[in-house]
PDB file of C-alpha atoms in Angstrom:
ATOM      1  CA  UNK A   1     108.310 160.241  98.950  1.00  0.00           C
ATOM      2  CA  UNK A   2     109.328 158.753  95.010  1.00  0.00           C
ATOM      3  CA  UNK A   3     111.545 155.537  96.068  1.00  0.00           C
ATOM      4  CA  UNK A   4     115.218 155.284  94.621  1.00  0.00           C
ATOM      5  CA  UNK A   5     117.780 153.211  93.576  1.00  0.00           C
ATOM      6  CA  UNK A   6     119.557 154.016  96.908  1.00  0.00           C
ATOM      7  CA  UNK A   7     116.271 152.920  99.487  1.00  0.00           C
ATOM      8  CA  UNK A   8     115.959 150.328  97.288  1.00  0.00           C
ATOM      9  CA  UNK A   9     120.216 148.523  97.784  1.00  0.00           C
ATOM     10  CA  UNK A  10     119.259 149.890 101.323  1.00  0.00           C
ATOM     11  CA  UNK A  11     116.197 148.158 102.009  1.00  0.00           C
ATOM     12  CA  UNK A  12     117.812 144.549  99.883  1.00  0.00           C
ATOM     13  CA  UNK A  13     120.398 144.934 102.430  1.00  0.00           C
ATOM     14  CA  UNK A  14     118.626 145.121 105.082  1.00  0.00           C
ATOM     15  CA  UNK A  15     116.239 142.394 104.117  1.00  0.00           C
ATOM     16  CA  UNK A  16     119.758 139.526 103.711  1.00  0.00           C
ATOM     17  CA  UNK A  17     120.808 139.718 107.602  1.00  0.00           C
ATOM     18  CA  UNK A  18     117.239 139.059 108.046  1.00  0.00           C
ATOM     19  CA  UNK A  19     117.306 136.097 105.968  1.00  0.00           C
ATOM     20  CA  UNK A  20     120.283 134.998 107.163  1.00  0.00           C
ATOM     21  CA  UNK A  21     119.491 135.072 111.035  1.00  0.00           C
ATOM     22  CA  UNK A  22     117.139 132.684 110.029  1.00  0.00           C
ATOM     23  CA  UNK A  23     118.618 130.223 108.242  1.00  0.00           C
ATOM     24  CA  UNK A  24     121.366 130.055 110.433  1.00  0.00           C
ATOM     25  CA  UNK A  25     119.375 128.751 113.147  1.00  0.00           C
ATOM     26  CA  UNK A  26     116.648 126.221 110.056  1.00  0.00           C
ATOM     27  CA  UNK A  27     120.089 125.230 108.237  1.00  0.00           C
ATOM     28  CA  UNK A  28     121.453 123.164 110.956  1.00  0.00           C
ATOM     29  CA  UNK A  29     118.852 121.937 112.416  1.00  0.00           C
ATOM     30  CA  UNK A  30     116.928 119.901 110.038  1.00  0.00           C
ATOM     31  CA  UNK A  31     120.612 119.016 108.751  1.00  0.00           C
ATOM     32  CA  UNK A  32     121.497 116.799 111.699  1.00  0.00           C
ATOM     33  CA  UNK A  33     117.654 116.034 111.603  1.00  0.00           C
ATOM     34  CA  UNK A  34     117.237 114.890 108.100  1.00  0.00           C
ATOM     35  CA  UNK A  35     119.959 114.559 105.992  1.00  0.00           C
ATOM     36  CA  UNK A  36     122.433 111.127 105.705  1.00  0.00           C
ATOM     37  CA  UNK A  37     126.097 112.617 106.526  1.00  0.00           C
ATOM     38  CA  UNK A  38     125.133 114.600 108.951  1.00  0.00           C
ATOM     39  CA  UNK A  39     124.272 112.690 112.145  1.00  0.00           C
ATOM     40  CA  UNK A  40     128.705 112.712 113.645  1.00  0.00           C
ATOM     41  CA  UNK A  41     128.695 116.681 112.927  1.00  0.00           C
ATOM     42  CA  UNK A  42     132.973 117.672 112.275  1.00  0.00           C
ATOM     43  CA  UNK A  43     132.757 121.560 113.365  1.00  0.00           C
ATOM     44  CA  UNK A  44     134.585 122.602 111.089  1.00  0.00           C
ATOM     45  CA  UNK A  45     133.488 120.974 107.234  1.00  0.00           C
ATOM     46  CA  UNK A  46     129.874 120.904 109.041  1.00  0.00           C
ATOM     47  CA  UNK A  47     129.544 124.598 109.225  1.00  0.00           C
ATOM     48  CA  UNK A  48     131.698 125.725 106.183  1.00  0.00           C
ATOM     49  CA  UNK A  49     128.439 123.496 104.534  1.00  0.00           C
ATOM     50  CA  UNK A  50     126.190 125.709 107.362  1.00  0.00           C
ATOM     51  CA  UNK A  51     128.241 128.852 106.149  1.00  0.00           C
ATOM     52  CA  UNK A  52     127.879 128.255 102.332  1.00  0.00           C
ATOM     53  CA  UNK A  53     123.944 126.364 102.680  1.00  0.00           C
ATOM     54  CA  UNK A  54     123.315 130.183 105.028  1.00  0.00           C
ATOM     55  CA  UNK A  55     124.352 132.291 102.145  1.00  0.00           C
ATOM     56  CA  UNK A  56     123.334 130.942  99.477  1.00  0.00           C
ATOM     57  CA  UNK A  57     118.835 130.903 101.341  1.00  0.00           C
ATOM     58  CA  UNK A  58     120.220 134.426 101.798  1.00  0.00           C
ATOM     59  CA  UNK A  59     120.285 135.974  98.830  1.00  0.00           C
ATOM     60  CA  UNK A  60     118.110 133.570  97.550  1.00  0.00           C
ATOM     61  CA  UNK A  61     115.290 135.733  99.362  1.00  0.00           C
ATOM     62  CA  UNK A  62     116.764 138.743  98.841  1.00  0.00           C
ATOM     63  CA  UNK A  63     117.007 137.600  94.144  1.00  0.00           C
ATOM     64  CA  UNK A  64     113.455 137.322  95.557  1.00  0.00           C
ATOM     65  CA  UNK A  65     112.351 141.247  96.664  1.00  0.00           C
ATOM     66  CA  UNK A  66     114.704 142.623  94.160  1.00  0.00           C
ATOM     67  CA  UNK A  67     112.240 141.038  91.977  1.00  0.00           C
ATOM     68  CA  UNK A  68     110.012 141.659  93.963  1.00  0.00           C
ATOM     69  CA  UNK A  69     110.597 145.352  93.966  1.00  0.00           C
ATOM     70  CA  UNK A  70     111.186 145.467  89.611  1.00  0.00           C
ATOM     71  CA  UNK A  71     107.447 144.185  89.347  1.00  0.00           C
ATOM     72  CA  UNK A  72     105.991 146.945  92.365  1.00  0.00           C
ATOM     73  CA  UNK A  73     108.917 149.559  93.328  1.00  0.00           C
ATOM     74  CA  UNK A  74     106.156 149.524  96.777  1.00  0.00           C
ATOM     75  CA  UNK A  75     106.967 146.174  97.554  1.00  0.00           C
ATOM     76  CA  UNK A  76     108.301 146.386 101.651  1.00  0.00           C
ATOM     77  CA  UNK A  77     106.625 149.684 101.732  1.00  0.00           C
ATOM     78  CA  UNK A  78     103.115 148.149 101.289  1.00  0.00           C
ATOM     79  CA  UNK A  79     104.046 144.281 102.076  1.00  0.00           C
ATOM     80  CA  UNK A  80     100.920 142.876 101.243  1.00  0.00           C
ATOM     81  CA  UNK A  81      99.391 138.942 101.730  1.00  0.00           C
ATOM     82  CA  UNK A  82      98.909 139.829  98.105  1.00  0.00           C
ATOM     83  CA  UNK A  83     103.360 139.979  97.730  1.00  0.00           C
ATOM     84  CA  UNK A  84     103.185 136.730 101.000  1.00  0.00           C
ATOM     85  CA  UNK A  85     101.288 134.600  98.865  1.00  0.00           C
ATOM     86  CA  UNK A  86     104.166 135.830  95.798  1.00  0.00           C
ATOM     87  CA  UNK A  87     107.007 135.232  97.354  1.00  0.00           C
ATOM     88  CA  UNK A  88     106.424 132.227  98.975  1.00  0.00           C
ATOM     89  CA  UNK A  89     104.668 131.081  96.229  1.00  0.00           C
ATOM     90  CA  UNK A  90     108.595 131.938  94.448  1.00  0.00           C
ATOM     91  CA  UNK A  91     110.379 130.240  97.320  1.00  0.00           C
ATOM     92  CA  UNK A  92     108.925 126.897  97.245  1.00  0.00           C
ATOM     93  CA  UNK A  93     109.172 126.836  92.585  1.00  0.00           C
ATOM     94  CA  UNK A  94     113.100 127.414  94.152  1.00  0.00           C
ATOM     95  CA  UNK A  95     113.494 124.784  96.646  1.00  0.00           C
ATOM     96  CA  UNK A  96     111.915 122.484  95.255  1.00  0.00           C
ATOM     97  CA  UNK A  97     114.384 123.063  92.262  1.00  0.00           C
ATOM     98  CA  UNK A  98     117.447 122.521  94.372  1.00  0.00           C
ATOM     99  CA  UNK A  99     116.134 120.033  95.958  1.00  0.00           C
ATOM    100  CA  UNK A 100     114.805 117.149  92.978  1.00  0.00           C
ATOM    101  CA  UNK A 101     118.211 118.458  91.306  1.00  0.00           C
ATOM    102  CA  UNK A 102     120.606 117.625  94.849  1.00  0.00           C
ATOM    103  CA  UNK A 103     118.862 114.162  94.965  1.00  0.00           C
ATOM    104  CA  UNK A 104     119.137 113.660  91.155  1.00  0.00           C
ATOM    105  CA  UNK A 105     122.354 115.230  91.031  1.00  0.00           C
ATOM    106  CA  UNK A 106     123.620 112.534  94.697  1.00  0.00           C
ATOM    107  CA  UNK A 107     124.702 115.824  96.420  1.00  0.00           C
ATOM    108  CA  UNK A 108     122.560 114.517  99.310  1.00  0.00           C
ATOM    109  CA  UNK A 109     119.938 112.185 100.708  1.00  0.00           C
ATOM    110  CA  UNK A 110     117.534 111.958 103.763  1.00  0.00           C
ATOM    111  CA  UNK A 111     116.910 109.686 106.191  1.00  0.00           C
ATOM    112  CA  UNK A 112     114.452 107.649 107.380  1.00  0.00           C
ATOM    113  CA  UNK A 113     113.090 110.602 109.926  1.00  0.00           C
ATOM    114  CA  UNK A 114     112.274 112.820 107.401  1.00  0.00           C
ATOM    115  CA  UNK A 115     108.536 113.687 105.623  1.00  0.00           C
ATOM    116  CA  UNK A 116     108.797 113.797 101.853  1.00  0.00           C
ATOM    117  CA  UNK A 117     106.370 114.816  99.431  1.00  0.00           C
ATOM    118  CA  UNK A 118     106.390 114.033  95.409  1.00  0.00           C
ATOM    119  CA  UNK A 119     109.819 112.559  97.060  1.00  0.00           C
ATOM    120  CA  UNK A 120     111.574 115.771  98.367  1.00  0.00           C
ATOM    121  CA  UNK A 121     111.625 116.637 101.792  1.00  0.00           C
ATOM    122  CA  UNK A 122     108.584 118.756 103.074  1.00  0.00           C
ATOM    123  CA  UNK A 123     112.218 120.801 106.132  1.00  0.00           C
ATOM    124  CA  UNK A 124     112.916 122.609 103.263  1.00  0.00           C
ATOM    125  CA  UNK A 125     111.041 122.508 100.920  1.00  0.00           C
ATOM    126  CA  UNK A 126     108.694 124.552 103.950  1.00  0.00           C
ATOM    127  CA  UNK A 127     112.765 126.263 104.935  1.00  0.00           C
ATOM    128  CA  UNK A 128     113.562 128.676 102.024  1.00  0.00           C
ATOM    129  CA  UNK A 129     108.592 129.752 101.570  1.00  0.00           C
ATOM    130  CA  UNK A 130     108.959 130.311 105.692  1.00  0.00           C
ATOM    131  CA  UNK A 131     112.627 132.482 105.782  1.00  0.00           C
ATOM    132  CA  UNK A 132     111.692 134.472 102.611  1.00  0.00           C
ATOM    133  CA  UNK A 133     108.073 135.929 104.376  1.00  0.00           C
ATOM    134  CA  UNK A 134     109.569 136.505 107.805  1.00  0.00           C
ATOM    135  CA  UNK A 135     112.157 138.784 106.956  1.00  0.00           C
ATOM    136  CA  UNK A 136     110.836 140.225 104.187  1.00  0.00           C
ATOM    137  CA  UNK A 137     107.791 141.124 107.124  1.00  0.00           C
ATOM    138  CA  UNK A 138     111.024 141.835 109.050  1.00  0.00           C
ATOM    139  CA  UNK A 139     112.244 144.141 106.517  1.00  0.00           C
ATOM    140  CA  UNK A 140     108.735 145.946 105.402  1.00  0.00           C
ATOM    141  CA  UNK A 141     108.158 146.378 109.228  1.00  0.00           C
ATOM    142  CA  UNK A 142     111.685 148.133 109.987  1.00  0.00           C
ATOM    143  CA  UNK A 143     110.616 150.383 106.980  1.00  0.00           C
ATOM    144  CA  UNK A 144     107.486 151.454 107.150  1.00  0.00           C
ATOM    145  CA  UNK A 145     106.957 154.758 105.760  1.00  0.00           C
ATOM    146  CA  UNK A 146     105.591 156.130 109.615  1.00  0.00           C
ATOM    147  CA  UNK A 147     109.582 155.725 111.019  1.00  0.00           C
ATOM    148  CA  UNK A 148     112.242 157.622 110.541  1.00  0.00           C
ATOM    149  CA  UNK A 149     115.897 157.295 108.609  1.00  0.00           C
ATOM    150  CA  UNK A 150     116.861 156.680 113.380  1.00  0.00           C
ATOM    151  CA  UNK A 151     114.962 154.072 113.645  1.00  0.00           C
ATOM    152  CA  UNK A 152     115.014 152.518 110.238  1.00  0.00           C
ATOM    153  CA  UNK A 153     118.168 151.440 110.263  1.00  0.00           C
ATOM    154  CA  UNK A 154     118.142 150.572 113.668  1.00  0.00           C
TER     155      UNK A 154
END
């Protein structure tokens, strides 16, 4: 069965939610543990920043997948180890750029507990690649060719 624009869009929509949920768990944990200013949490400002960061992360992961679909129309139906490596490398580069920019502009700072590599926090560097690969693998499994359209929507 040939994939259409509609199924590609559905794939991206179905990817967004697992990406959002995984990042919704990771973001507040590493914010409280590793970023200055989050040790005393005031709920609404904290919730707003976490919702914003989580949404951006999910959109970045969805964007990586959209580029993957442009390059290979079978991106989800054949989510191979090669695709996983491409996903992880793209997400790592994006995470490194975001972290370097934010640190350079003083948008955030790390606590003493943050492990760093080349001056960048390890937790944010691995967050996007890990959540991207897991989200895409879950979505690919959900959209696998052996599943009926009804099973794919569950």
